[in-house]
Coordinates of C-alpha atoms and ligand atoms in Angstrom, one line a residue:
M46 CA -9.1 68.7 59.4
P47 CA -8.1 66.4 61.3
T48 CA -4.6 66.1 62.8
T49 CA -2.3 64.3 61.0
L50 CA -0.4 61.0 62.7
R51 CA 2.1 58.9 61.7
V52 CA 1.4 55.3 62.1
P53 CA 4.0 53.4 61.3
Y54 CA 4.1 49.7 59.7
S55 CA 7.6 48.7 61.5
Y56 CA 7.8 48.8 65.4
L57 CA 11.4 48.2 65.7
D58 CA 11.9 52.0 67.0
R59 CA 9.2 51.3 70.0
Q60 CA 10.3 47.7 70.4
F61 CA 13.8 48.3 71.3
A62 CA 13.2 51.9 72.5
D63 CA 15.2 50.3 75.8
I64 CA 18.2 47.8 74.9
D65 CA 20.1 48.0 77.6
D66 CA 18.9 44.1 79.3
Y67 CA 19.7 42.9 75.7
L68 CA 23.1 44.8 75.8
A69 CA 23.8 43.3 79.1
D70 CA 22.9 39.9 77.4
V71 CA 25.7 40.3 74.6
R72 CA 28.0 41.6 76.9
G73 CA 27.9 37.9 78.5
L74 CA 27.6 36.0 75.1
V75 CA 31.1 38.6 74.4
R76 CA 32.7 37.5 77.2
S77 CA 32.0 33.6 76.9
G78 CA 33.3 33.9 73.5
D79 CA 30.5 31.2 72.6
F80 CA 29.7 32.7 69.7
T81 CA 28.7 29.6 66.9
L82 CA 26.4 26.9 68.6
G83 CA 26.9 28.2 72.0
A84 CA 24.8 27.1 74.8
P85 CA 22.1 30.3 74.3
L86 CA 21.4 28.3 71.0
S87 CA 20.9 24.8 72.6
E88 CA 18.7 27.2 75.0
F89 CA 16.5 29.2 72.5
E90 CA 15.9 25.5 70.1
S91 CA 14.7 23.6 73.4
R92 CA 12.6 26.8 74.2
F93 CA 11.3 27.4 70.5
A94 CA 10.3 23.7 70.7
Q95 CA 8.4 24.0 73.5
M96 CA 6.8 26.8 72.5
C97 CA 5.4 24.7 69.3
G98 CA 4.8 21.7 71.4
I99 CA 7.1 19.9 68.6
P100 CA 9.6 17.5 70.1
H101 CA 13.1 19.0 68.1
A102 CA 14.0 22.5 66.4
I103 CA 17.2 23.5 64.2
G104 CA 18.3 27.0 64.7
V105 CA 19.5 28.3 61.0
G106 CA 20.9 31.1 58.8
S107 CA 17.4 32.3 57.9
G108 CA 13.7 31.5 57.2
T109 CA 14.7 30.7 53.7
D110 CA 17.5 28.4 54.9
A111 CA 15.0 26.5 57.0
L112 CA 13.1 25.9 53.8
I113 CA 15.9 24.7 51.6
L114 CA 18.1 22.7 54.3
T115 CA 14.9 21.1 54.8
L116 CA 14.2 20.2 51.3
K117 CA 18.0 19.3 50.9
A118 CA 17.9 17.0 53.9
L119 CA 14.6 15.2 52.4
G120 CA 16.6 14.6 49.0
I121 CA 14.4 17.2 46.9
G122 CA 16.0 18.3 44.0
E123 CA 17.0 18.2 40.2
G124 CA 13.6 16.2 38.1
D125 CA 11.3 16.7 41.3
E126 CA 8.6 19.2 41.7
V127 CA 6.6 20.9 45.1
I128 CA 3.7 22.0 44.9
T129 CA 2.9 25.5 46.6
S130 CA 0.6 28.7 46.1
P131 CA 1.5 31.9 44.0
N132 CA 0.6 34.4 46.4
T133 CA 3.1 34.4 48.8
F134 CA 6.9 36.2 49.8
I135 CA 9.0 35.3 47.1
A136 CA 11.0 33.0 49.3
T137 CA 9.3 30.4 49.0
V138 CA 9.6 29.3 45.6
G139 CA 13.1 30.1 45.5
A140 CA 13.9 27.5 48.0
I141 CA 12.2 25.3 46.2
A142 CA 14.3 26.4 43.0
M143 CA 17.7 26.8 44.7
V144 CA 17.9 22.9 45.5
G145 CA 17.0 22.6 42.0
A146 CA 13.4 21.8 42.0
R147 CA 10.5 22.8 40.1
P148 CA 8.2 24.9 41.8
V149 CA 4.2 24.1 40.8
F150 CA 1.6 26.2 41.6
V151 CA -2.2 25.8 42.9
D152 CA -4.1 28.8 43.6
S153 CA -5.3 30.0 47.0
N154 CA -8.4 30.4 48.6
E155 CA -10.3 33.2 51.0
G156 CA -7.9 32.7 53.2
F157 CA -4.6 33.3 51.4
T158 CA -3.8 29.3 52.3
I159 CA -3.3 26.7 49.3
D160 CA -6.9 26.0 47.8
V161 CA -6.9 21.9 48.7
R162 CA -9.4 21.3 46.2
R163 CA -6.9 22.3 43.4
I164 CA -4.1 20.2 44.7
E165 CA -5.0 16.4 43.5
S166 CA -4.8 17.9 40.0
A167 CA -1.7 19.2 40.2
I168 CA 0.2 15.9 41.4
T169 CA 2.6 14.5 38.7
P170 CA 4.9 11.3 39.2
R171 CA 7.7 13.8 39.0
T172 CA 6.0 15.4 42.7
K173 CA 7.9 14.9 45.9
A174 CA 6.5 17.5 48.2
I175 CA 3.8 20.1 49.2
M176 CA 5.0 23.2 50.5
P177 CA 1.3 24.9 52.0
V178 CA 2.3 28.5 53.1
H179 CA 0.3 29.9 56.3
Y180 CA 0.4 33.3 54.7
S181 CA -0.2 36.4 56.5
G182 CA -0.3 34.2 59.7
N183 CA -3.8 32.0 58.8
V184 CA -2.9 28.3 59.0
A185 CA -3.5 26.4 55.6
E186 CA -6.3 23.6 55.6
M187 CA -3.4 21.1 56.7
D188 CA -6.1 17.7 57.9
D189 CA -7.0 18.2 53.8
I190 CA -3.7 18.5 52.9
A191 CA -1.9 16.2 55.2
R192 CA -5.1 13.5 53.8
I193 CA -3.9 13.8 50.0
A194 CA 0.3 13.8 50.8
E195 CA -0.1 10.3 53.0
A196 CA -2.5 8.9 50.1
K197 CA 0.5 10.0 47.2
G198 CA 3.0 9.4 49.5
L199 CA 4.5 12.8 49.3
A200 CA 6.1 15.2 52.8
V201 CA 4.8 18.1 53.7
I202 CA 7.2 21.0 54.6
E203 CA 5.0 24.1 56.3
D204 CA 6.4 27.6 55.3
A205 CA 5.6 28.7 58.8
C206 CA 8.0 31.9 58.4
Q207 CA 4.9 34.5 59.1
S208 CA 2.7 32.0 61.8
I209 CA 4.5 31.7 64.9
S210 CA 1.9 30.8 67.5
A211 CA -0.9 29.9 65.0
E212 CA -3.1 27.0 65.1
R213 CA -6.0 25.2 63.7
D214 CA -8.5 23.0 65.9
G215 CA -5.5 23.5 68.9
K216 CA -2.6 22.4 66.9
H217 CA 0.4 24.8 66.2
V218 CA 1.4 25.3 62.9
G219 CA 4.4 22.8 62.4
S220 CA 2.1 19.8 63.6
W221 CA 0.9 18.4 60.5
G222 CA 4.2 18.0 58.5
V223 CA 7.5 16.2 58.2
A224 CA 8.3 20.0 59.5
A225 CA 8.2 23.2 59.6
G226 CA 9.9 26.4 58.9
F227 CA 10.1 29.5 61.0
S228 CA 11.8 32.9 60.0
L229 CA 12.9 35.3 62.7
H230 CA 13.4 38.6 60.6
P231 CA 13.2 41.5 62.3
L232 CA 10.1 42.0 60.7
K233 CA 8.8 38.4 61.8
N234 CA 6.2 38.4 64.8
L235 CA 8.9 36.9 66.8
N236 CA 12.1 38.0 65.5
V237 CA 15.7 39.1 66.3
W238 CA 18.3 41.6 65.2
G239 CA 19.3 40.4 61.9
D240 CA 18.5 37.1 59.6
G241 CA 17.6 33.7 61.6
G242 CA 15.2 30.8 61.1
M243 CA 14.4 27.9 62.8
I244 CA 12.7 24.4 61.6
V245 CA 10.7 22.1 63.7
T246 CA 10.5 18.2 63.2
K247 CA 8.8 15.6 65.0
S248 CA 11.5 13.1 63.6
E249 CA 14.9 12.5 65.3
E250 CA 16.8 11.3 62.5
L251 CA 15.5 14.4 60.3
R252 CA 16.9 16.6 63.5
D253 CA 20.1 15.0 63.2
R254 CA 20.5 15.1 59.2
L255 CA 19.4 18.5 59.8
R256 CA 22.2 19.3 62.2
L257 CA 24.8 18.2 60.5
L258 CA 23.3 19.8 57.0
R259 CA 23.4 23.5 58.8
N260 CA 27.3 22.9 60.1
H261 CA 29.7 21.3 57.3
G262 CA 27.9 17.7 57.7
M263 CA 30.3 17.9 60.3
I264 CA 30.1 15.0 63.0
N265 CA 33.0 16.0 65.1
R266 CA 36.0 18.7 63.9
D267 CA 37.8 15.3 62.2
E268 CA 34.7 13.8 60.5
I269 CA 32.4 14.7 58.1
A270 CA 29.6 12.9 57.4
F271 CA 28.6 14.7 54.0
F272 CA 28.9 17.9 52.1
G273 CA 26.7 20.8 53.8
H274 CA 26.2 24.1 54.4
N275 CA 27.1 26.6 57.1
S276 CA 23.8 28.2 58.2
R277 CA 23.8 28.0 61.9
L278 CA 21.4 30.5 63.7
D279 CA 24.3 33.2 65.2
T280 CA 24.5 32.5 69.5
L281 CA 24.5 36.4 68.9
Q282 CA 20.5 35.7 67.9
A283 CA 20.0 33.2 70.1
V284 CA 20.4 35.7 73.0
I285 CA 18.3 38.1 71.4
G286 CA 16.0 35.4 71.0
N287 CA 16.0 34.1 74.6
R288 CA 14.9 37.4 75.4
L289 CA 12.2 38.1 72.9
I290 CA 10.7 34.3 72.8
S291 CA 8.9 35.5 76.1
Q292 CA 7.5 38.3 74.4
T293 CA 5.4 36.1 71.7
P294 CA 2.4 35.9 73.8
F295 CA 1.7 39.4 74.0
I296 CA 2.8 40.3 70.4
T297 CA 0.4 37.7 69.5
D298 CA -2.5 38.6 71.6
T299 CA -2.3 42.1 70.8
R300 CA -2.0 41.4 67.1
I301 CA -5.0 39.4 67.5
A302 CA -6.7 42.3 69.1
N303 CA -6.1 44.8 66.6
A304 CA -7.4 42.9 63.9
R305 CA -10.5 42.0 65.6
F306 CA -11.1 46.0 66.4
Y307 CA -10.3 46.9 62.4
D308 CA -12.8 43.4 61.7
S309 CA -15.4 45.2 63.2
A310 CA -15.0 48.9 62.7
L311 CA -14.4 47.9 58.8
E312 CA -17.2 45.7 58.5
S313 CA -19.8 47.7 57.4
I314 CA -17.9 50.0 54.9
P315 CA -19.3 48.1 51.8
E316 CA -16.0 48.2 49.4
V317 CA -14.0 46.7 52.0
R318 CA -14.4 42.9 52.1
I319 CA -13.1 41.2 55.5
P320 CA -11.9 37.5 54.8
K321 CA -13.9 34.8 56.5
R322 CA -12.6 34.4 59.8
E323 CA -12.4 30.7 61.1
A324 CA -13.3 29.9 64.8
N325 CA -11.5 26.8 65.0
V326 CA -8.4 28.7 63.5
K327 CA -5.9 31.3 65.8
H328 CA -4.8 33.7 63.2
V329 CA -1.8 35.5 64.2
Y330 CA -1.8 38.4 61.7
H331 CA 1.4 38.6 60.7
M332 CA -0.3 40.9 58.0
Y333 CA -3.6 42.6 58.6
M334 CA -4.9 41.7 55.1
I335 CA -8.5 42.9 53.7
R336 CA -9.5 43.5 50.2
V337 CA -11.0 46.7 49.0
E338 CA -12.5 48.5 46.1
R339 CA -9.9 51.1 44.3
R340 CA -7.2 49.9 46.2
D341 CA -4.5 51.8 44.8
A342 CA -6.3 54.7 45.6
L343 CA -6.5 53.6 49.0
L344 CA -3.6 53.1 49.7
E345 CA -2.0 56.4 48.3
H346 CA -4.4 58.1 50.3
L347 CA -3.7 56.2 53.9
Q348 CA 0.1 57.2 52.9
R349 CA -0.7 60.8 52.3
S350 CA -2.4 60.8 55.3
G351 CA 0.8 59.5 57.3
I352 CA -0.5 55.5 57.9
E353 CA 2.1 53.1 56.1
A354 CA -0.2 50.9 54.6
K355 CA 1.4 48.3 52.0
V356 CA 0.4 46.0 49.7
H357 CA 1.5 42.1 49.6
Y358 CA 2.5 41.7 46.3
P359 CA 1.0 43.7 43.4
I360 CA 2.7 40.9 41.0
P361 CA 2.0 37.1 41.9
V362 CA 5.2 35.0 42.0
H363 CA 3.8 33.3 38.7
L364 CA 4.0 36.4 36.8
Q365 CA 7.6 37.3 38.3
P366 CA 10.3 37.9 35.7
A367 CA 12.0 35.3 37.8
A368 CA 9.1 32.6 36.9
K369 CA 9.0 32.7 33.3
Y370 CA 10.9 29.8 32.7
L371 CA 7.7 28.0 34.4
G372 CA 5.5 29.3 31.5
Y373 CA 2.4 30.4 33.6
K374 CA 0.2 33.6 32.1
E375 CA -2.2 35.7 33.6
G376 CA -5.2 34.1 34.0
D377 CA -3.7 30.6 35.8
F378 CA -4.8 31.7 38.7
P379 CA -7.3 34.4 39.5
V380 CA -8.0 34.0 43.2
A381 CA -4.0 35.3 43.3
E382 CA -4.1 37.5 40.8
D383 CA -7.4 39.2 42.0
D384 CA -5.6 39.6 45.3
S385 CA -2.8 41.2 43.8
R386 CA -5.2 44.0 42.4
T387 CA -7.2 44.4 45.9
L388 CA -5.6 43.9 48.4
I389 CA -4.1 45.8 51.3
S390 CA -2.3 45.4 54.5
L391 CA -3.1 47.8 57.3
P392 CA -0.3 48.4 60.7
A393 CA -1.4 45.6 63.1
H394 CA 1.4 45.6 65.2
Q395 CA 1.8 45.2 68.6
H396 CA 3.1 48.3 69.7
L397 CA 0.1 50.8 68.0
T398 CA -2.0 52.9 70.3
R399 CA -5.4 53.0 70.5
E400 CA -5.2 56.4 69.3
E401 CA -3.2 55.2 65.9
L402 CA -5.8 52.2 65.2
D403 CA -8.8 55.0 65.3
Y404 CA -7.3 57.2 63.1
T405 CA -6.4 54.7 60.5
V406 CA -9.9 53.4 60.8
E407 CA -11.0 57.0 60.3
R408 CA -8.9 57.9 57.0
V409 CA -10.2 54.6 55.6
R410 CA -14.2 55.8 56.4
E411 CA -13.3 59.2 55.0
F412 CA -11.6 57.8 51.8
Y413 CA -14.7 56.2 50.9
K414 CA -17.7 58.8 52.0
R415 CA -16.1 60.8 49.3
Ligands
PLP31 C1 9.6 35.8 55.8 C2 9.5 34.8 54.7 C3 10.2 33.6 54.4 C4 12.1 33.9 54.3 O1 12.2 34.1 55.8 P1 13.7 35.1 55.9 O2 14.1 34.9 57.0 O3 13.3 35.9 55.5 O4 14.8 34.3 54.8 C5 9.6 32.3 53.5 N1 8.3 32.3 53.4 C6 7.4 33.5 53.9 C7 6.1 33.0 53.6 C8 8.2 34.3 54.6 O5 7.1 35.3 54.7

């Protein structure tokens, strides 16, 4: 009987095992009293923009707000339609609904991103934007999406919440759309100590509008351009972000190495299907997802063995109670629905040890040998 390890999905206790340097930074912030829109936020925004290779970054309250504020800044709302895919974290679709627009779904492809062949038939006179999700840390087929959007006069807003540092053809996510939204949630690849989000854009005009929109529409203390939100990225979180942003290459490279390790260790198992990896894409593996037979039994086996495997997600968005009013039904999006029954996410984070990776592979092999 092999020894039981615990292979956690969350890495936060390991990532923050030593917090003295962070606390020294926080102490400095408290002394300065610079709690909202302070200098550390401007610093974090410019470092974030630089890392993405995109001119402007605007820090906001969450990844969800990054999408909501961008939609609002583009004037998308009541009576408009926004195209996205149903296999995503609920916030993509929630953001579209929260501005009053109607989410319109297009099925996904083998790489968990929107199937570009199906986008055009989903476009109506009410369509205003396409919101492709770089799901799991993969990158959607952006050249094709940008071409379709351009031909139809639609905005492209990239949901890059899971995909910091991901690239296609050497271009960072956020390079194609009018803007891209990122999440800094504690369990996203670049994280902070609570909720946070970032929008990147090449447009100065959009940047200026978003800066107002996140801060009550305030030009200055006395002048208000339009009614807005209170959704600034806390300076406290920017302080943490300024320390963590330099870890992003390590986080990204380690996740990629772990994914490669799993790919080659698992590919010989007939019951496991590893998605095709595109050579021109830098997939950053926010989630390491594979399609497997007898998924729920494997999940239980792994969990019993101490491995915190997960399912993202057992119910696709179009079949959620929240989406009932949209009128979709089972069978509408076969790829997303099949994925909801076959996908499993293995822990692949940057703090796993080689022993934990080996152990995880061994437990998967053992399951299919029986
Ligand atoms: C995490 C996430 C969001 C929302 O980000 P929050 O910071 O949690 O609000 C949106 N879309 C996707 C695909 C996500 O994974």
